[in-house]
mmCIF file of C-alpha atoms in Angstrom:
data_model
loop_
_atom_site.group_PDB
_atom_site.id
_atom_site.type_symbol
_atom_site.label_atom_id
_atom_site.label_comp_id
_atom_site.label_asym_id
_atom_site.label_seq_id
_atom_site.Cartn_x
_atom_site.Cartn_y
_atom_site.Cartn_z
ATOM 1 C CA MET A 1 18.950 67.624 94.945
ATOM 2 C CA PRO A 2 15.770 68.401 92.921
ATOM 3 C CA GLU A 3 14.240 65.316 91.271
ATOM 4 C CA HIS A 4 14.588 66.549 87.686
ATOM 5 C CA THR A 5 18.302 67.316 88.309
ATOM 6 C CA GLN A 6 18.941 63.774 89.543
ATOM 7 C CA SER A 7 17.164 62.577 86.348
ATOM 8 C CA GLU A 8 19.449 64.714 84.190
ATOM 9 C CA GLN A 9 22.507 63.499 86.021
ATOM 10 C CA SER A 10 21.473 59.829 85.597
ATOM 11 C CA GLN A 11 20.963 60.354 81.948
ATOM 12 C CA THR A 12 24.432 62.017 81.641
ATOM 13 C CA ASP A 13 26.044 59.144 83.570
ATOM 14 C CA ALA A 14 24.238 56.689 81.324
ATOM 15 C CA LYS A 15 25.501 58.500 78.068
ATOM 16 C CA LEU A 16 29.087 58.687 79.493
ATOM 17 C CA ALA A 17 28.915 54.951 80.388
ATOM 18 C CA ALA A 18 27.679 54.242 76.787
ATOM 19 C CA VAL A 19 30.395 56.254 75.213
ATOM 20 C CA LYS A 20 33.110 54.534 77.369
ATOM 21 C CA LYS A 21 31.589 51.149 76.538
ATOM 22 C CA ARG A 22 31.616 51.886 72.800
ATOM 23 C CA ALA A 23 35.288 53.225 73.073
ATOM 24 C CA GLY A 24 36.375 50.097 74.881
ATOM 25 C CA ARG A 25 34.638 47.857 72.402
ATOM 26 C CA SER A 26 36.369 49.866 69.543
ATOM 27 C CA ALA A 27 39.774 49.402 71.072
ATOM 28 C CA VAL A 28 39.140 45.670 71.544
ATOM 29 C CA ILE A 29 38.041 45.225 67.969
ATOM 30 C CA GLY A 30 41.128 47.413 67.028
ATOM 31 C CA ALA A 31 43.441 45.132 68.940
ATOM 32 C CA ILE A 32 42.105 41.975 67.125
ATOM 33 C CA PHE A 33 42.276 43.857 63.767
ATOM 34 C CA LEU A 34 45.714 45.137 64.319
ATOM 35 C CA MET A 35 47.144 41.657 65.123
ATOM 36 C CA ALA A 36 45.272 39.999 62.190
ATOM 37 C CA THR A 37 46.319 42.719 59.705
ATOM 38 C CA SER A 38 49.878 42.737 60.967
ATOM 39 C CA ALA A 39 50.093 39.086 60.527
ATOM 40 C CA ILE A 40 48.310 38.851 57.038
ATOM 41 C CA GLY A 41 50.917 40.931 55.135
ATOM 42 C CA PRO A 42 52.972 40.116 52.123
ATOM 43 C CA GLY A 43 55.236 37.876 54.077
ATOM 44 C CA PHE A 44 52.363 35.800 55.137
ATOM 45 C CA ILE A 45 51.097 35.351 51.569
ATOM 46 C CA THR A 46 54.476 34.696 50.081
ATOM 47 C CA GLN A 47 55.569 32.303 52.774
ATOM 48 C CA THR A 48 52.312 30.225 52.439
ATOM 49 C CA ALA A 49 52.630 30.078 48.564
ATOM 50 C CA THR A 50 56.293 29.198 48.745
ATOM 51 C CA PHE A 51 55.959 26.412 51.278
ATOM 52 C CA THR A 52 52.806 25.008 49.618
ATOM 53 C CA ALA A 53 54.739 24.846 46.275
ATOM 54 C CA THR A 54 57.752 23.103 47.943
ATOM 55 C CA MET A 55 55.867 20.858 50.462
ATOM 56 C CA GLY A 56 52.547 20.250 48.853
ATOM 57 C CA ALA A 57 49.740 18.969 51.170
ATOM 58 C CA ALA A 58 52.179 18.297 53.965
ATOM 59 C CA PHE A 59 52.380 22.029 54.651
ATOM 60 C CA ALA A 60 48.862 21.575 56.279
ATOM 61 C CA PHE A 61 50.447 20.059 59.259
ATOM 62 C CA ALA A 62 52.702 23.081 59.663
ATOM 63 C CA ILE A 63 49.744 25.408 59.569
ATOM 64 C CA LEU A 64 48.026 23.341 62.254
ATOM 65 C CA ILE A 65 51.175 23.367 64.548
ATOM 66 C CA SER A 66 51.698 27.142 63.965
ATOM 67 C CA VAL A 67 48.074 27.923 64.968
ATOM 68 C CA LEU A 68 48.447 25.940 68.174
ATOM 69 C CA VAL A 69 51.741 27.607 69.046
ATOM 70 C CA ASP A 70 50.363 31.058 68.063
ATOM 71 C CA ILE A 71 47.415 30.563 70.456
ATOM 72 C CA ALA A 72 49.614 29.603 73.425
ATOM 73 C CA VAL A 73 51.924 32.614 72.780
ATOM 74 C CA GLN A 74 49.228 35.290 72.349
ATOM 75 C CA LEU A 75 46.998 34.073 75.250
ATOM 76 C CA ASN A 76 49.914 34.300 77.596
ATOM 77 C CA ILE A 77 51.378 37.608 76.379
ATOM 78 C CA TRP A 78 48.083 39.382 75.909
ATOM 79 C CA ARG A 79 46.902 38.264 79.378
ATOM 80 C CA MET A 80 50.159 39.303 81.119
ATOM 81 C CA ILE A 81 50.424 42.678 79.438
ATOM 82 C CA THR A 82 46.761 43.699 80.057
ATOM 83 C CA SER A 83 46.678 42.265 83.535
ATOM 84 C CA SER A 84 49.713 44.284 84.536
ATOM 85 C CA GLY A 85 48.558 47.441 82.620
ATOM 86 C CA LYS A 86 52.247 47.763 81.495
ATOM 87 C CA ARG A 87 53.742 47.592 78.009
ATOM 88 C CA ALA A 88 56.118 44.620 77.273
ATOM 89 C CA GLY A 89 59.390 46.525 77.916
ATOM 90 C CA GLU A 90 58.251 48.020 81.141
ATOM 91 C CA LEU A 91 56.821 44.766 82.478
ATOM 92 C CA ALA A 92 59.919 42.735 81.492
ATOM 93 C CA ASN A 93 62.203 45.336 83.334
ATOM 94 C CA ALA A 94 60.062 45.206 86.389
ATOM 95 C CA ALA A 95 60.643 41.396 86.463
ATOM 96 C CA ILE A 96 64.322 41.099 85.235
ATOM 97 C CA PRO A 97 66.245 44.476 85.076
ATOM 98 C CA PHE A 98 67.286 45.283 81.563
ATOM 99 C CA SER A 99 65.379 42.279 79.997
ATOM 100 C CA GLY A 100 62.881 44.877 78.609
ATOM 101 C CA HIS A 101 65.794 46.555 76.835
ATOM 102 C CA VAL A 102 66.812 43.186 75.292
ATOM 103 C CA ILE A 103 63.250 42.645 74.071
ATOM 104 C CA ALA A 104 63.136 46.127 72.697
ATOM 105 C CA ILE A 105 66.261 45.644 70.837
ATOM 106 C CA LEU A 106 65.229 42.306 69.392
ATOM 107 C CA VAL A 107 61.880 43.814 68.340
ATOM 108 C CA VAL A 108 63.436 46.841 66.705
ATOM 109 C CA ILE A 109 65.858 44.393 64.767
ATOM 110 C CA GLY A 110 63.047 41.977 63.927
ATOM 111 C CA GLY A 111 60.829 44.867 62.868
ATOM 112 C CA LEU A 112 63.548 46.159 60.623
ATOM 113 C CA ALA A 113 63.799 42.747 59.003
ATOM 114 C CA PHE A 114 60.036 42.818 58.688
ATOM 115 C CA ASN A 115 60.025 46.140 57.063
ATOM 116 C CA ILE A 116 62.757 45.214 54.573
ATOM 117 C CA GLY A 117 60.478 42.359 53.602
ATOM 118 C CA ASN A 118 57.412 44.550 53.507
ATOM 119 C CA ILE A 119 59.160 46.956 51.070
ATOM 120 C CA ALA A 120 60.145 43.986 49.030
ATOM 121 C CA GLY A 121 56.442 42.962 49.037
ATOM 122 C CA GLY A 122 55.527 46.361 47.853
ATOM 123 C CA GLY A 123 57.971 45.960 44.936
ATOM 124 C CA LEU A 124 56.384 42.620 44.076
ATOM 125 C CA GLY A 125 52.879 44.066 44.099
ATOM 126 C CA LEU A 126 53.650 46.923 41.877
ATOM 127 C CA ASN A 127 55.408 44.618 39.624
ATOM 128 C CA ALA A 128 52.387 42.430 39.374
ATOM 129 C CA LEU A 129 49.979 45.423 39.013
ATOM 130 C CA LEU A 130 51.993 47.677 36.592
ATOM 131 C CA GLY A 131 54.799 45.538 35.348
ATOM 132 C CA ILE A 132 57.580 47.734 36.747
ATOM 133 C CA ASP A 133 60.855 46.479 38.134
ATOM 134 C CA ALA A 134 60.524 45.145 41.709
ATOM 135 C CA LYS A 135 63.431 47.539 42.920
ATOM 136 C CA TRP A 136 61.651 50.584 41.620
ATOM 137 C CA GLY A 137 58.374 49.277 43.029
ATOM 138 C CA GLY A 138 60.072 49.014 46.424
ATOM 139 C CA LEU A 139 61.452 52.552 46.182
ATOM 140 C CA LEU A 140 58.033 53.929 45.409
ATOM 141 C CA THR A 141 56.500 51.915 48.180
ATOM 142 C CA GLY A 142 58.786 53.250 50.835
ATOM 143 C CA ALA A 143 58.525 56.881 49.628
ATOM 144 C CA LEU A 144 54.629 56.655 49.629
ATOM 145 C CA ALA A 145 54.661 55.117 53.062
ATOM 146 C CA ILE A 146 56.503 58.190 54.466
ATOM 147 C CA ILE A 147 53.986 60.522 52.666
ATOM 148 C CA ILE A 148 50.940 58.645 54.018
ATOM 149 C CA PHE A 149 52.399 58.533 57.539
ATOM 150 C CA LEU A 150 52.914 62.307 57.570
ATOM 151 C CA ILE A 151 49.634 63.184 56.022
ATOM 152 C CA LYS A 152 46.866 62.110 58.527
ATOM 153 C CA LYS A 153 44.032 62.457 56.008
ATOM 154 C CA ALA A 154 45.691 60.212 53.580
ATOM 155 C CA GLY A 155 46.227 57.649 56.336
ATOM 156 C CA LYS A 156 42.437 57.716 56.977
ATOM 157 C CA VAL A 157 41.760 57.176 53.326
ATOM 158 C CA MET A 158 44.339 54.363 53.198
ATOM 159 C CA ASP A 159 42.485 52.766 56.041
ATOM 160 C CA ILE A 160 39.189 52.632 54.089
ATOM 161 C CA VAL A 161 40.990 51.359 51.028
ATOM 162 C CA LEU A 162 42.784 48.550 52.967
ATOM 163 C CA VAL A 163 39.366 47.341 54.407
ATOM 164 C CA VAL A 164 37.952 47.116 50.876
ATOM 165 C CA LEU A 165 41.065 45.404 49.462
ATOM 166 C CA GLY A 166 41.294 43.084 52.461
ATOM 167 C CA VAL A 167 37.655 41.917 51.753
ATOM 168 C CA GLY A 168 38.630 41.594 48.131
ATOM 169 C CA MET A 169 41.649 39.449 48.990
ATOM 170 C CA ILE A 170 39.473 37.093 51.044
ATOM 171 C CA VAL A 171 36.871 36.816 48.302
ATOM 172 C CA MET A 172 39.612 36.197 45.583
ATOM 173 C CA THR A 173 41.325 33.601 47.687
ATOM 174 C CA VAL A 174 38.041 31.721 48.255
ATOM 175 C CA ILE A 175 37.319 31.848 44.497
ATOM 176 C CA VAL A 176 40.733 30.534 43.647
ATOM 177 C CA ALA A 177 40.416 27.856 46.277
ATOM 178 C CA ILE A 178 37.299 26.623 44.675
ATOM 179 C CA MET A 179 38.343 26.985 41.013
ATOM 180 C CA SER A 180 41.778 25.449 41.474
ATOM 181 C CA GLN A 181 40.168 22.275 42.772
ATOM 182 C CA PRO A 182 42.782 21.174 45.457
ATOM 183 C CA PRO A 183 43.087 17.590 46.687
ATOM 184 C CA ILE A 184 40.958 18.335 49.886
ATOM 185 C CA GLY A 185 41.150 14.731 51.087
ATOM 186 C CA ASP A 186 44.884 14.550 50.947
ATOM 187 C CA ALA A 187 45.093 18.062 52.582
ATOM 188 C CA LEU A 188 42.932 17.032 55.552
ATOM 189 C CA ARG A 189 44.836 13.789 56.102
ATOM 190 C CA GLN A 190 48.217 15.508 56.047
ATOM 191 C CA THR A 191 46.875 18.290 58.408
ATOM 192 C CA PHE A 192 47.239 15.537 61.121
ATOM 193 C CA VAL A 193 49.474 12.785 59.598
ATOM 194 C CA PRO A 194 52.141 14.612 57.327
ATOM 195 C CA ASP A 195 54.282 12.799 54.900
ATOM 196 C CA THR A 196 57.099 14.999 55.712
ATOM 197 C CA LEU A 197 58.027 17.473 58.566
ATOM 198 C CA ASN A 198 60.134 20.623 58.312
ATOM 199 C CA PHE A 199 60.773 22.632 61.577
ATOM 200 C CA ALA A 200 62.352 25.561 59.544
ATOM 201 C CA THR A 201 58.966 25.959 57.831
ATOM 202 C CA ILE A 202 57.075 25.957 61.142
ATOM 203 C CA THR A 203 59.429 28.480 62.661
ATOM 204 C CA THR A 204 59.070 30.733 59.589
ATOM 205 C CA ILE A 205 55.361 30.853 59.663
ATOM 206 C CA VAL A 206 55.144 31.141 63.388
ATOM 207 C CA GLY A 207 57.658 33.965 63.222
ATOM 208 C CA GLY A 208 55.497 35.622 60.424
ATOM 209 C CA THR A 209 52.322 35.416 62.488
ATOM 210 C CA VAL A 210 53.440 36.257 66.020
ATOM 211 C CA GLY A 211 57.107 37.066 65.715
ATOM 212 C CA GLY A 212 58.852 40.375 66.278
ATOM 213 C CA TYR A 213 56.520 43.403 66.992
ATOM 214 C CA ILE A 214 53.407 41.412 66.122
ATOM 215 C CA THR A 215 53.588 39.449 69.379
ATOM 216 C CA TYR A 216 53.019 42.671 71.397
ATOM 217 C CA SER A 217 51.095 44.845 68.915
ATOM 218 C CA GLY A 218 47.581 43.591 69.666
ATOM 219 C CA ALA A 219 48.093 43.596 73.427
ATOM 220 C CA HIS A 220 49.575 47.120 73.450
ATOM 221 C CA ARG A 221 46.490 48.346 71.462
ATOM 222 C CA TYR A 222 44.242 46.484 73.952
ATOM 223 C CA LEU A 223 45.776 48.611 76.743
ATOM 224 C CA ASP A 224 44.059 51.670 75.028
ATOM 225 C CA SER A 225 40.692 50.137 75.853
ATOM 226 C CA GLY A 226 41.123 50.828 79.511
ATOM 227 C CA HIS A 227 40.022 47.357 80.301
ATOM 228 C CA THR A 228 43.212 46.400 82.070
ATOM 229 C CA GLY A 229 43.630 44.313 85.104
ATOM 230 C CA PRO A 230 43.154 40.582 85.825
ATOM 231 C CA GLU A 231 39.465 40.929 86.031
ATOM 232 C CA HIS A 232 39.238 41.462 82.325
ATOM 233 C CA ALA A 233 41.363 38.338 81.551
ATOM 234 C CA GLY A 234 38.428 36.392 79.993
ATOM 235 C CA PRO A 235 37.564 39.011 77.165
ATOM 236 C CA VAL A 236 41.384 39.520 76.621
ATOM 237 C CA MET A 237 42.028 35.722 75.911
ATOM 238 C CA ARG A 238 38.904 35.560 73.687
ATOM 239 C CA ALA A 239 40.118 38.496 71.681
ATOM 240 C CA ALA A 240 43.592 36.890 71.337
ATOM 241 C CA ALA A 241 42.168 33.649 70.234
ATOM 242 C CA ASN A 242 39.919 35.248 67.694
ATOM 243 C CA GLY A 243 42.714 37.144 66.089
ATOM 244 C CA ILE A 244 44.799 33.964 65.696
ATOM 245 C CA LEU A 245 41.957 31.826 64.416
ATOM 246 C CA VAL A 246 41.219 34.560 61.733
ATOM 247 C CA THR A 247 44.774 34.388 60.524
ATOM 248 C CA GLY A 248 44.798 30.570 60.795
ATOM 249 C CA ILE A 249 41.702 30.121 58.590
ATOM 250 C CA MET A 250 42.913 32.717 56.068
ATOM 251 C CA ARG A 251 46.258 30.803 55.748
ATOM 252 C CA TYR A 252 44.477 27.391 55.288
ATOM 253 C CA VAL A 253 42.264 28.827 52.598
ATOM 254 C CA LEU A 254 45.194 30.400 50.768
ATOM 255 C CA PHE A 255 47.077 27.115 51.273
ATOM 256 C CA LEU A 256 44.256 25.300 49.505
ATOM 257 C CA ALA A 257 44.168 27.868 46.736
ATOM 258 C CA ILE A 258 47.831 27.436 45.979
ATOM 259 C CA LEU A 259 47.778 23.638 46.449
ATOM 260 C CA GLY A 260 45.209 23.305 43.728
ATOM 261 C CA VAL A 261 47.544 25.068 41.304
ATOM 262 C CA VAL A 262 50.580 23.101 42.364
ATOM 263 C CA ALA A 263 48.817 19.755 42.308
ATOM 264 C CA SER A 264 47.691 20.375 38.692
ATOM 265 C CA GLY A 265 51.424 20.162 37.711
ATOM 266 C CA VAL A 266 52.229 23.914 37.526
ATOM 267 C CA ALA A 267 55.779 24.803 38.668
ATOM 268 C CA LEU A 268 55.792 28.227 40.344
ATOM 269 C CA ASP A 269 58.894 30.485 40.183
ATOM 270 C CA LEU A 270 60.384 30.720 43.695
ATOM 271 C CA THR A 271 63.935 32.079 43.177
ATOM 272 C CA THR A 272 64.261 34.625 40.471
ATOM 273 C CA GLN A 273 64.054 38.418 41.142
ATOM 274 C CA ALA A 274 60.661 38.650 39.583
ATOM 275 C CA ALA A 275 59.397 35.467 41.608
ATOM 276 C CA ASN A 276 55.885 36.136 43.071
ATOM 277 C CA PRO A 277 54.526 32.567 43.638
ATOM 278 C CA ALA A 278 51.122 33.604 45.075
ATOM 279 C CA GLY A 279 50.672 36.126 42.189
ATOM 280 C CA GLN A 280 51.514 33.471 39.712
ATOM 281 C CA ALA A 281 48.913 31.109 41.124
ATOM 282 C CA PHE A 282 46.223 33.801 41.146
ATOM 283 C CA GLY A 283 47.098 34.661 37.564
ATOM 284 C CA ILE A 284 46.938 31.130 36.453
ATOM 285 C CA VAL A 285 43.444 30.640 37.809
ATOM 286 C CA LEU A 286 42.020 34.181 37.237
ATOM 287 C CA GLY A 287 44.011 35.206 34.147
ATOM 288 C CA GLU A 288 45.621 38.598 33.530
ATOM 289 C CA ALA A 289 42.964 40.661 35.289
ATOM 290 C CA GLY A 290 43.289 38.429 38.406
ATOM 291 C CA LEU A 291 47.020 39.046 38.547
ATOM 292 C CA ARG A 292 46.610 42.743 38.304
ATOM 293 C CA ILE A 293 43.973 42.754 41.063
ATOM 294 C CA PHE A 294 46.196 40.543 43.163
ATOM 295 C CA GLY A 295 49.027 43.017 42.587
ATOM 296 C CA ALA A 296 46.913 45.924 43.900
ATOM 297 C CA ILE A 297 45.873 44.011 47.068
ATOM 298 C CA PHE A 298 49.422 42.759 47.711
ATOM 299 C CA TRP A 299 50.703 46.155 47.336
ATOM 300 C CA ALA A 300 48.226 47.609 49.703
ATOM 301 C CA ALA A 301 48.920 44.901 52.288
ATOM 302 C CA ALA A 302 52.743 45.691 51.858
ATOM 303 C CA ILE A 303 52.467 49.517 52.300
ATOM 304 C CA SER A 304 50.202 49.274 55.311
ATOM 305 C CA SER A 305 52.604 46.808 56.899
ATOM 306 C CA VAL A 306 55.487 49.105 56.207
ATOM 307 C CA ILE A 307 53.911 51.805 58.232
ATOM 308 C CA GLY A 308 52.613 49.478 60.975
ATOM 309 C CA ALA A 309 55.756 47.768 61.480
ATOM 310 C CA ALA A 310 57.898 50.922 61.509
ATOM 311 C CA TYR A 311 55.502 52.741 63.918
ATOM 312 C CA THR A 312 55.127 49.791 66.366
ATOM 313 C CA SER A 313 58.792 49.020 66.345
ATOM 314 C CA ALA A 314 59.642 52.675 66.925
ATOM 315 C CA THR A 315 57.323 52.812 69.925
ATOM 316 C CA PHE A 316 59.643 50.241 71.605
ATOM 317 C CA LEU A 317 62.297 52.950 71.814
ATOM 318 C CA SER A 318 60.349 54.394 74.697
ATOM 319 C CA THR A 319 61.928 51.569 76.719
ATOM 320 C CA PHE A 320 65.258 53.523 76.435
ATOM 321 C CA HIS A 321 63.773 57.126 76.526
ATOM 322 C CA LYS A 322 60.246 58.437 77.318
ATOM 323 C CA ARG A 323 60.444 61.081 74.567
ATOM 324 C CA PHE A 324 59.518 58.208 72.048
ATOM 325 C CA LEU A 325 56.108 57.737 73.740
ATOM 326 C CA GLY A 326 54.688 60.177 71.146
ATOM 327 C CA GLY A 327 55.128 63.404 69.417
ATOM 328 C CA TRP A 328 57.644 64.396 66.813
ATOM 329 C CA SER A 329 60.415 62.227 68.281
ATOM 330 C CA LEU A 330 58.312 59.161 67.581
ATOM 331 C CA GLN A 331 57.343 60.375 64.117
ATOM 332 C CA TRP A 332 60.959 61.057 63.001
ATOM 333 C CA ALA A 333 61.947 57.644 64.500
ATOM 334 C CA THR A 334 59.271 55.995 62.396
ATOM 335 C CA ILE A 335 60.396 57.801 59.241
ATOM 336 C CA GLY A 336 64.053 56.874 59.874
ATOM 337 C CA PHE A 337 62.978 53.345 60.371
ATOM 338 C CA ILE A 338 61.356 53.278 56.879
ATOM 339 C CA ILE A 339 64.238 55.003 55.293
ATOM 340 C CA VAL A 340 66.863 52.557 56.741
ATOM 341 C CA SER A 341 64.715 49.639 55.686
ATOM 342 C CA LEU A 342 64.452 51.047 52.183
ATOM 343 C CA ILE A 343 68.154 51.616 51.912
ATOM 344 C CA ILE A 344 68.956 48.015 52.995
ATOM 345 C CA TYR A 345 66.462 46.737 50.546
ATOM 346 C CA LEU A 346 67.986 48.622 47.573
ATOM 347 C CA LEU A 347 71.447 47.501 48.495
ATOM 348 C CA ILE A 348 71.007 43.676 48.923
ATOM 349 C CA GLY A 349 70.589 41.681 45.866
ATOM 350 C CA THR A 350 68.377 38.887 47.301
ATOM 351 C CA ALA A 351 65.113 38.153 45.396
ATOM 352 C CA PRO A 352 62.054 39.837 47.141
ATOM 353 C CA ALA A 353 60.264 36.596 47.462
ATOM 354 C CA ALA A 354 63.255 34.983 49.423
ATOM 355 C CA ILE A 355 63.411 38.103 51.645
ATOM 356 C CA LEU A 356 59.775 37.717 52.544
ATOM 357 C CA VAL A 357 60.334 34.117 53.528
ATOM 358 C CA PHE A 358 63.590 34.851 55.439
ATOM 359 C CA VAL A 359 62.222 37.541 57.670
ATOM 360 C CA GLY A 360 59.472 35.311 58.999
ATOM 361 C CA GLY A 361 62.151 32.701 59.836
ATOM 362 C CA PHE A 362 64.500 35.390 61.505
ATOM 363 C CA ASN A 363 61.466 36.636 63.692
ATOM 364 C CA GLY A 364 60.822 33.118 64.625
ATOM 365 C CA LEU A 365 64.334 32.607 65.798
ATOM 366 C CA ILE A 366 64.201 35.525 68.239
ATOM 367 C CA LEU A 367 60.704 34.783 69.411
ATOM 368 C CA PRO A 368 61.648 32.335 72.323
ATOM 369 C CA ILE A 369 63.880 34.911 73.894
ATOM 370 C CA GLY A 370 60.957 37.175 74.784
ATOM 371 C CA LEU A 371 58.691 34.260 75.482
ATOM 372 C CA THR A 372 61.271 33.075 78.065
ATOM 373 C CA VAL A 373 61.004 36.301 80.015
ATOM 374 C CA PHE A 374 57.218 36.264 79.977
ATOM 375 C CA MET A 375 57.101 32.651 81.178
ATOM 376 C CA TYR A 376 59.379 33.512 84.052
ATOM 377 C CA ILE A 377 56.951 36.428 84.879
ATOM 378 C CA GLY A 378 53.998 33.847 84.913
ATOM 379 C CA TRP A 379 55.804 31.315 87.042
ATOM 380 C CA PHE A 380 57.651 33.402 89.532
ATOM 381 C CA ARG A 381 56.557 37.141 89.364
ATOM 382 C CA ARG A 382 52.780 37.058 89.387
ATOM 383 C CA ASP A 383 52.730 39.957 91.848
ATOM 384 C CA LEU A 384 53.422 42.152 88.727
ATOM 385 C CA LEU A 385 50.088 40.924 87.188
ATOM 386 C CA GLY A 386 47.930 42.247 89.905
ATOM 387 C CA THR A 387 46.952 38.760 91.113
ATOM 388 C CA ARG A 388 48.571 35.671 92.487
ATOM 389 C CA LYS A 389 46.105 33.474 90.473
ATOM 390 C CA TYR A 390 47.149 32.482 86.890
ATOM 391 C CA PRO A 391 45.751 29.420 84.924
ATOM 392 C CA LEU A 392 48.245 26.549 85.426
ATOM 393 C CA TRP A 393 47.200 24.994 82.116
ATOM 394 C CA LEU A 394 48.141 28.292 80.346
ATOM 395 C CA LEU A 395 51.506 28.424 82.031
ATOM 396 C CA ILE A 396 52.277 24.685 81.156
ATOM 397 C CA ALA A 397 51.158 25.238 77.472
ATOM 398 C CA GLY A 398 53.214 28.456 77.239
ATOM 399 C CA THR A 399 56.312 26.663 78.750
ATOM 400 C CA LEU A 400 56.053 23.777 76.356
ATOM 401 C CA VAL A 401 55.638 26.096 73.445
ATOM 402 C CA THR A 402 58.675 28.113 74.593
ATOM 403 C CA LEU A 403 60.817 24.923 74.706
ATOM 404 C CA LEU A 404 59.537 23.958 71.361
ATOM 405 C CA THR A 405 60.295 27.297 69.795
ATOM 406 C CA TRP A 406 63.898 27.087 71.252
ATOM 407 C CA TYR A 407 64.319 23.636 69.717
ATOM 408 C CA MET A 408 62.894 24.680 66.335
ATOM 409 C CA GLY A 409 64.983 27.689 66.383
ATOM 410 C CA ILE A 410 68.245 25.874 67.086
ATOM 411 C CA VAL A 411 67.480 23.164 64.344
ATOM 412 C CA SER A 412 66.226 25.792 61.875
ATOM 413 C CA VAL A 413 69.033 28.483 61.892
ATOM 414 C CA GLY A 414 70.900 27.078 58.810
ATOM 415 C CA PRO A 415 67.903 26.509 56.610
ATOM 416 C CA ILE A 416 66.395 29.817 57.423
ATOM 417 C CA PHE A 417 69.569 31.892 56.576
ATOM 418 C CA ALA A 418 69.809 29.733 53.512
ATOM 419 C CA PHE A 419 66.667 31.410 52.261
ATOM 420 C CA LEU A 420 68.714 34.601 51.684
ATOM 421 C CA GLY A 421 71.411 32.932 49.516
ATOM 422 C CA THR A 422 69.411 30.451 47.448
ATOM 423 C CA GLY A 423 65.992 31.568 47.521
ATOM 424 C CA ALA A 424 63.235 29.424 49.237
#
């Protein structure tokens, strides 16, 4: 081969390698972003505000435990899924026949619960932004979510808007956390030595961060990077840990912001149809303008979560039939998912804020079932992971967390379902 031809080929290979590297990096960042944005939705915000109002500084301990549990859950599930190169349902079925179908059913049910909450969150957001009734706001949110999902260009514009509003939410939260002057000393003490302990609270915020479809969304997105197999375990685990740490820090800052308001003696409305505890806190500190801006951010988080939860949950239908891997079947399944969620939301009379708290708890209740299957794979079916080697410390941590989530779920069933009847 002529020398200049070899040189051209080398340049071409280098360019292709660079493109592949950028694509892989983009997918990795996308996986972290997807998990973080899936977790930081209207439920995340409302749960944090509600439990801070009811528990005060003691809620800090629940945040700490939830972060530790979340890390153990995500490190194991991300590593197993990416090492095997299989999606959750397929991997589970390979280990225990039909267990993938069980997980898929639970994810779809949990995703439906999440989506009802997301639509409720959209209603609360528009109520804070425009003052319209939360039910009408939920109806408008569901309808717009379908339109955005069908019009791809609208989705791209929405992505840009979400990034801007997401940064706005972080900035606003930090400002409120500073201006509300929370009792930081008491918060730090109770982060490690709480005055009270509530397992239903921990179960709820764990479910809202890594419950339901969120558990698998980031790992499935990581598969798109092409960096699968046990040799990529290190970067996978770092990506999972980073995603959880981002959500943990954001929750703690939001907790401090609400704590400052509550500690000043303000009683937040938690139970009425118009209750929006986080919005009230932001309004108290930043005034009417702050409440309106918060409403816009809260609504944007809600409508993006409606689309994301519906789409990710619908992809699990491919466990039952390959037609749902893509195309119009998946699109119509996603649309149907949103419509069903919207109808249920409009029919039930529970206050939106209470729904947002309940759905986190519900997904926390079903979390240990999927975890149990994956821990079985880690202990007894490592052949499916492409290697016989798997960190013993990670298996032990995952197993202990699985047992803890089973215990918390059992003792929390009553209090979690009580959220629907009496508010939080």
